[in-house]
Short mmCIF file of C-alpha atoms in Angstrom, two decimals:
data_model
loop_
_atom_site.label_atom_id
_atom_site.label_comp_id
_atom_site.label_asym_id
_atom_site.label_seq_id
_atom_site.Cartn_x
_atom_site.Cartn_y
_atom_site.Cartn_z
CA MET K 1 41.79 111.53 197.55
CA LEU K 2 39.37 108.60 197.82
CA LYS K 3 39.20 108.36 194.02
CA LYS K 4 43.00 108.16 193.84
CA VAL K 5 43.09 105.40 196.46
CA ILE K 6 40.37 103.43 194.66
CA PHE K 7 42.13 103.85 191.33
CA GLY K 8 45.42 102.73 192.85
CA ILE K 9 43.75 99.58 194.15
CA LEU K 10 42.25 98.90 190.73
CA VAL K 11 45.60 99.36 188.99
CA LEU K 12 47.47 97.10 191.39
CA THR K 13 44.72 94.51 191.25
CA SER K 14 44.85 94.45 187.46
CA PHE K 15 48.52 93.43 187.65
CA ASN K 16 47.75 90.33 189.69
CA PHE K 17 46.65 88.37 186.64
CA ALA K 18 48.31 87.89 183.27
CA ARG K 19 47.34 90.25 180.49
CA THR K 20 48.44 90.07 176.88
CA ASN K 21 49.55 93.23 175.10
CA LYS K 22 46.57 92.88 172.80
CA GLU K 23 44.27 92.98 175.82
CA ILE K 24 46.06 96.07 177.16
CA ILE K 25 45.76 97.85 173.80
CA ASP K 26 42.08 96.95 173.45
CA ALA K 27 41.32 98.04 177.02
CA GLY K 28 43.07 101.36 176.35
CA ASN K 29 41.00 101.94 173.23
CA GLU K 30 37.78 101.17 175.10
CA ARG K 31 38.78 103.50 177.94
CA GLN K 32 39.56 106.33 175.53
CA LYS K 33 36.23 105.90 173.77
CA ALA K 34 34.34 105.96 177.06
CA VAL K 35 36.09 109.15 178.21
CA PHE K 36 35.66 110.88 174.85
CA ASP K 37 31.98 109.90 174.58
CA LYS K 38 31.30 111.14 178.10
CA ASN K 39 33.04 114.50 177.74
CA PHE K 40 32.10 115.41 174.17
CA LYS K 41 28.42 114.46 174.38
CA SER K 42 27.22 117.94 175.35
CA ALA K 43 30.37 120.00 174.88
CA LYS K 44 30.19 123.56 173.61
CA ASP K 45 33.83 124.63 173.91
CA ARG K 46 35.40 121.63 172.18
CA THR K 47 38.97 122.90 172.60
CA ALA K 48 38.63 123.18 176.37
CA VAL K 49 36.86 119.84 176.60
CA ALA K 50 39.55 118.22 174.46
CA ASN K 51 42.25 119.49 176.81
CA SER K 52 40.49 118.15 179.90
CA THR K 53 39.70 114.86 178.15
CA TYR K 54 43.30 114.34 177.09
CA THR K 55 44.46 115.13 180.63
CA GLU K 56 42.08 112.54 182.06
CA VAL K 57 43.25 109.82 179.68
CA MET K 58 46.94 110.66 180.14
CA SER K 59 46.64 110.68 183.94
CA THR K 60 45.25 107.16 183.88
CA LEU K 61 48.06 106.00 181.58
CA TYR K 62 50.72 107.67 183.71
CA ASN K 63 49.36 106.03 186.87
CA GLU K 64 49.59 102.64 185.18
CA ASN K 65 53.06 103.56 183.96
CA ARG K 66 54.20 104.47 187.46
CA ALA K 67 52.61 101.34 188.91
CA TYR K 68 54.76 99.20 186.61
CA PHE K 69 57.85 101.02 187.85
CA ASP K 70 56.95 100.83 191.55
CA ARG K 71 56.09 97.15 191.33
CA GLU K 72 59.28 96.16 189.52
CA PHE K 73 61.53 98.46 191.56
CA ALA K 74 60.26 96.86 194.77
CA ARG K 75 60.97 93.39 193.37
CA LEU K 76 64.54 94.02 192.20
CA SER K 77 67.71 94.26 194.26
CA GLY K 78 71.37 95.21 193.89
CA ASN K 79 72.68 96.58 190.60
CA ARG K 80 69.57 95.58 188.69
CA ARG K 81 67.46 97.71 191.01
CA SER K 82 69.77 100.69 190.61
CA ASN K 83 70.00 100.26 186.84
CA PHE K 84 66.23 99.93 186.50
CA ARG K 85 65.80 103.21 188.37
CA THR K 86 68.31 104.82 186.00
CA MET K 87 66.41 103.48 183.01
CA TYR K 88 63.12 104.88 184.27
CA ALA K 89 64.72 108.25 185.03
CA TYR K 90 65.97 108.50 181.45
CA TYR K 91 62.59 107.38 180.15
CA SER K 92 60.93 110.13 182.23
CA ASP K 93 63.35 112.68 180.75
CA TYR K 94 62.44 111.36 177.31
CA VAL K 95 58.74 111.92 177.98
CA VAL K 96 59.34 115.49 179.18
CA GLU K 97 61.56 116.43 176.24
CA TYR K 98 59.17 114.76 173.81
CA ARG K 99 56.30 116.95 174.98
CA LYS K 100 58.45 120.07 174.65
CA PHE K 101 59.39 119.11 171.11
CA LEU K 102 55.79 118.47 170.10
CA GLN K 103 54.80 121.83 171.55
CA ASN K 104 57.49 123.55 169.48
CA ALA K 105 57.06 121.62 166.24
CA PHE K 106 53.32 121.02 166.12
CA GLY K 107 52.61 124.41 167.67
CA ALA K 108 54.48 126.10 164.84
CA PHE K 109 53.70 123.91 161.85
CA LEU K 110 50.10 122.85 162.56
CA ALA K 111 48.02 126.00 162.41
CA ASP K 112 44.72 124.31 163.24
CA THR K 113 44.18 123.91 167.00
CA GLY K 114 42.26 120.69 166.53
CA GLU K 115 45.06 119.15 164.50
CA PHE K 116 47.65 120.24 167.04
CA GLN K 117 45.68 118.67 169.88
CA SER K 118 45.03 115.47 167.97
CA TYR K 119 48.59 114.86 166.78
CA ALA K 120 50.19 115.86 170.09
CA TYR K 121 47.74 113.70 172.04
CA THR K 122 48.36 110.65 169.85
CA ASN K 123 52.15 110.90 170.13
CA ASN K 124 52.11 111.44 173.88
CA TYR K 125 49.61 108.63 174.38
CA LEU K 126 51.75 106.16 172.45
CA LEU K 127 54.89 107.15 174.34
CA LEU K 128 53.24 106.29 177.66
CA GLU K 129 51.36 103.26 176.41
CA THR K 130 54.37 101.61 174.78
CA PHE K 131 56.34 101.72 178.04
CA ASN K 132 53.50 99.80 179.66
CA LEU K 133 53.50 97.31 176.78
CA ASN K 134 57.27 96.88 177.02
CA MET K 135 57.13 96.24 180.74
CA ASN K 136 54.25 93.81 180.36
CA THR K 137 56.14 91.95 177.63
CA TYR K 138 59.17 91.54 179.86
CA LEU K 139 57.32 90.68 183.07
CA GLU K 140 55.13 88.08 181.37
CA ALA K 141 58.21 86.63 179.65
CA GLU K 142 59.87 86.15 183.03
CA LYS K 143 56.88 84.07 184.10
CA ASP K 144 56.38 82.23 180.81
CA ALA K 145 58.80 82.53 177.87
CA LYS K 146 56.09 81.31 175.50
CA THR K 147 54.31 84.69 175.80
CA VAL K 148 57.14 86.67 174.17
CA ASP K 149 56.22 86.24 170.52
CA GLU K 150 52.52 86.93 171.02
CA ASN K 151 53.15 90.10 173.02
CA ILE K 152 55.88 91.44 170.74
CA ASN K 153 53.84 90.66 167.63
CA ALA K 154 50.99 92.70 169.14
CA ILE K 155 53.30 95.73 169.28
CA TYR K 156 54.41 95.27 165.67
CA ASP K 157 50.81 94.83 164.52
CA TYR K 158 49.70 97.89 166.50
CA LEU K 159 52.36 100.31 165.26
CA TYR K 160 53.31 99.02 161.82
CA SER K 161 52.30 101.26 158.93
CA SER K 162 50.94 99.62 155.79
CA GLY K 163 52.89 102.13 153.71
CA ASP K 164 56.25 101.13 155.18
CA LYS K 165 58.85 100.12 152.59
CA ILE K 166 60.20 97.51 154.99
CA ASP K 167 58.04 94.45 155.52
CA LYS K 168 56.84 93.85 159.07
CA GLU K 169 58.40 90.39 159.12
CA ASP K 170 61.74 91.87 158.07
CA TYR K 171 61.67 94.17 161.09
CA LYS K 172 61.21 91.14 163.31
CA LYS K 173 64.16 89.35 161.71
CA MET K 174 66.67 92.21 161.53
CA PRO K 175 69.31 92.64 164.27
CA ALA K 176 68.91 95.39 166.84
CA SER K 177 71.91 97.24 165.39
CA LYS K 178 70.19 97.51 162.00
CA MET K 179 67.02 98.78 163.60
CA GLN K 180 69.04 101.39 165.50
CA SER K 181 70.49 102.55 162.17
CA ILE K 182 66.94 103.10 160.92
CA VAL K 183 66.14 105.10 164.06
CA ASN K 184 69.11 107.38 163.31
CA GLU K 185 68.02 107.74 159.68
CA GLU K 186 64.51 108.77 160.73
CA TYR K 187 65.82 111.34 163.20
CA ASP K 188 68.00 112.77 160.41
CA LYS K 189 64.98 112.93 158.07
CA LEU K 190 63.01 114.81 160.69
CA GLU K 191 65.83 117.30 161.19
CA ARG K 192 66.05 117.91 157.43
CA LEU K 193 62.29 118.43 157.28
CA LEU K 194 62.54 121.06 160.00
CA ASP K 195 65.14 122.84 157.86
CA VAL K 196 62.74 122.77 154.91
CA ARG K 197 59.90 124.20 156.98
CA GLY K 198 62.26 126.79 158.41
CA ASN K 199 62.92 128.17 154.93
CA GLU K 200 59.28 129.22 154.56
CA GLY K 201 59.77 132.54 156.33
CA LYS K 202 61.35 134.39 159.23
CA GLY K 203 58.82 133.16 161.77
CA MET K 204 59.16 129.59 160.56
CA LYS K 205 62.94 129.80 160.71
CA LYS K 206 62.78 130.69 164.39
CA ALA K 207 60.29 127.90 165.07
CA ALA K 208 62.44 125.39 163.19
CA ALA K 209 65.52 126.40 165.18
CA ALA K 210 63.66 125.91 168.47
CA SER K 211 62.34 122.55 167.28
CA LYS K 212 65.80 121.38 166.20
CA SER K 213 67.25 122.34 169.57
CA SER K 214 64.50 120.34 171.28
CA LEU K 215 65.03 117.44 168.88
CA LYS K 216 68.67 117.11 169.96
CA LYS K 217 67.52 116.69 173.55
CA ILE K 218 65.01 114.04 172.48
CA ARG K 219 67.67 112.05 170.67
CA LYS K 220 69.93 112.15 173.70
CA SER K 221 67.10 111.12 176.04
CA TYR K 222 66.02 108.34 173.70
CA ASN K 223 69.56 106.98 173.39
CA ASN K 224 69.94 106.87 177.17
CA TYR K 225 66.54 105.25 177.68
CA ASP K 226 67.18 102.66 174.97
CA LYS K 227 70.66 101.91 176.31
CA TRP K 228 69.42 101.27 179.85
CA PHE K 229 66.38 99.33 178.68
CA ASP K 230 68.80 97.05 176.83
CA ASN K 231 70.82 96.73 180.03
CA TYR K 232 67.66 95.86 181.98
CA VAL K 233 66.85 93.12 179.48
CA ASP K 234 70.44 91.85 179.12
CA THR K 235 70.83 91.32 182.87
CA SER K 236 67.59 89.35 183.12
CA SER K 237 67.17 85.58 183.16
CA LEU K 238 65.57 85.48 179.71
CA SER K 239 67.11 83.43 176.93
CA TYR K 240 69.49 85.14 174.50
CA GLU K 241 66.92 84.85 171.70
CA ASN K 242 64.17 86.50 173.72
CA LYS K 243 66.52 89.21 174.97
CA GLU K 244 67.33 90.15 171.37
CA LYS K 245 63.62 90.32 170.53
CA LEU K 246 62.85 92.60 173.46
CA LYS K 247 65.81 94.89 172.79
CA LYS K 248 64.29 95.85 169.43
CA ILE K 249 60.87 97.00 170.59
CA VAL K 250 61.88 100.45 171.92
CA LYS K 251 63.69 101.04 168.64
CA PHE K 252 60.73 99.97 166.53
CA GLU K 253 58.37 102.13 168.58
CA THR K 254 60.68 105.10 168.09
CA ILE K 255 60.76 104.58 164.32
CA SER K 256 56.96 104.56 164.29
CA ASN K 257 56.70 107.70 166.43
CA ILE K 258 59.19 109.71 164.38
CA ARG K 259 57.48 108.78 161.13
CA PHE K 260 54.16 109.87 162.59
CA ILE K 261 55.67 113.27 163.44
CA ILE K 262 57.16 113.61 159.96
CA GLN K 263 53.81 112.83 158.34
CA ALA K 264 52.06 115.38 160.54
CA ILE K 265 54.48 118.18 159.67
CA GLU K 266 54.58 117.23 155.98
CA LYS K 267 50.79 117.38 155.89
CA LYS K 268 50.92 121.14 156.15
CA THR K 269 53.68 121.34 153.57
CA ASP K 270 51.39 119.82 150.99
CA ASN K 271 48.54 122.28 151.58
#
């Protein structure tokens, strides 16, 4: 209990001074390395240690995630307060459904336990971390509009893949509606890939069907989360230009996450 109280104090204290997204990302990488180095130094059962290590890292991220919500929820009032709570509820649903999907898809199509743990961990980590980055981007923008570009660029730099056919600068310039179209295209690609993997045998067909059912729930949860995040941004005091920039980041993050999943599942197809 004492550890939880101390951690809570540390989390709340860390929000009392401005942090850039780059600083948050770097701090997260350093924290992961410290936890991994500590737990794997003398580990014999690496699978069990990996599970406990991932849980430790995720718990820290979730506590930060929840602290952002509690802090902002306490600050807001009226419809904005209610709508922000709705947004976070849909985001929480998204996280739950996302984990279920990864369990179905990676559990079926990644035979190696280490690969399953690694890919699932990375996807779950990014889903929690990007919410924190999004909230930090918005909250810092409310205090100083000049921080928007630096913080949003940090997200693009962090998640952009060098093999992407679309240039990073083009993502920044395109309207949110165009980026949403790309999100839909990537979800469709993932669904088609599940069909391909499902044709590999009876067992795979069953796994693909379960994954596709879970994928539908993810798409619904994502759409609700994205819709209410847009509402949260639109009803803020930010300029129109900065609102449009912020409304694209959840979409870009989703594109990156889906492509990561596709690459993971395709990896086994090529073997």
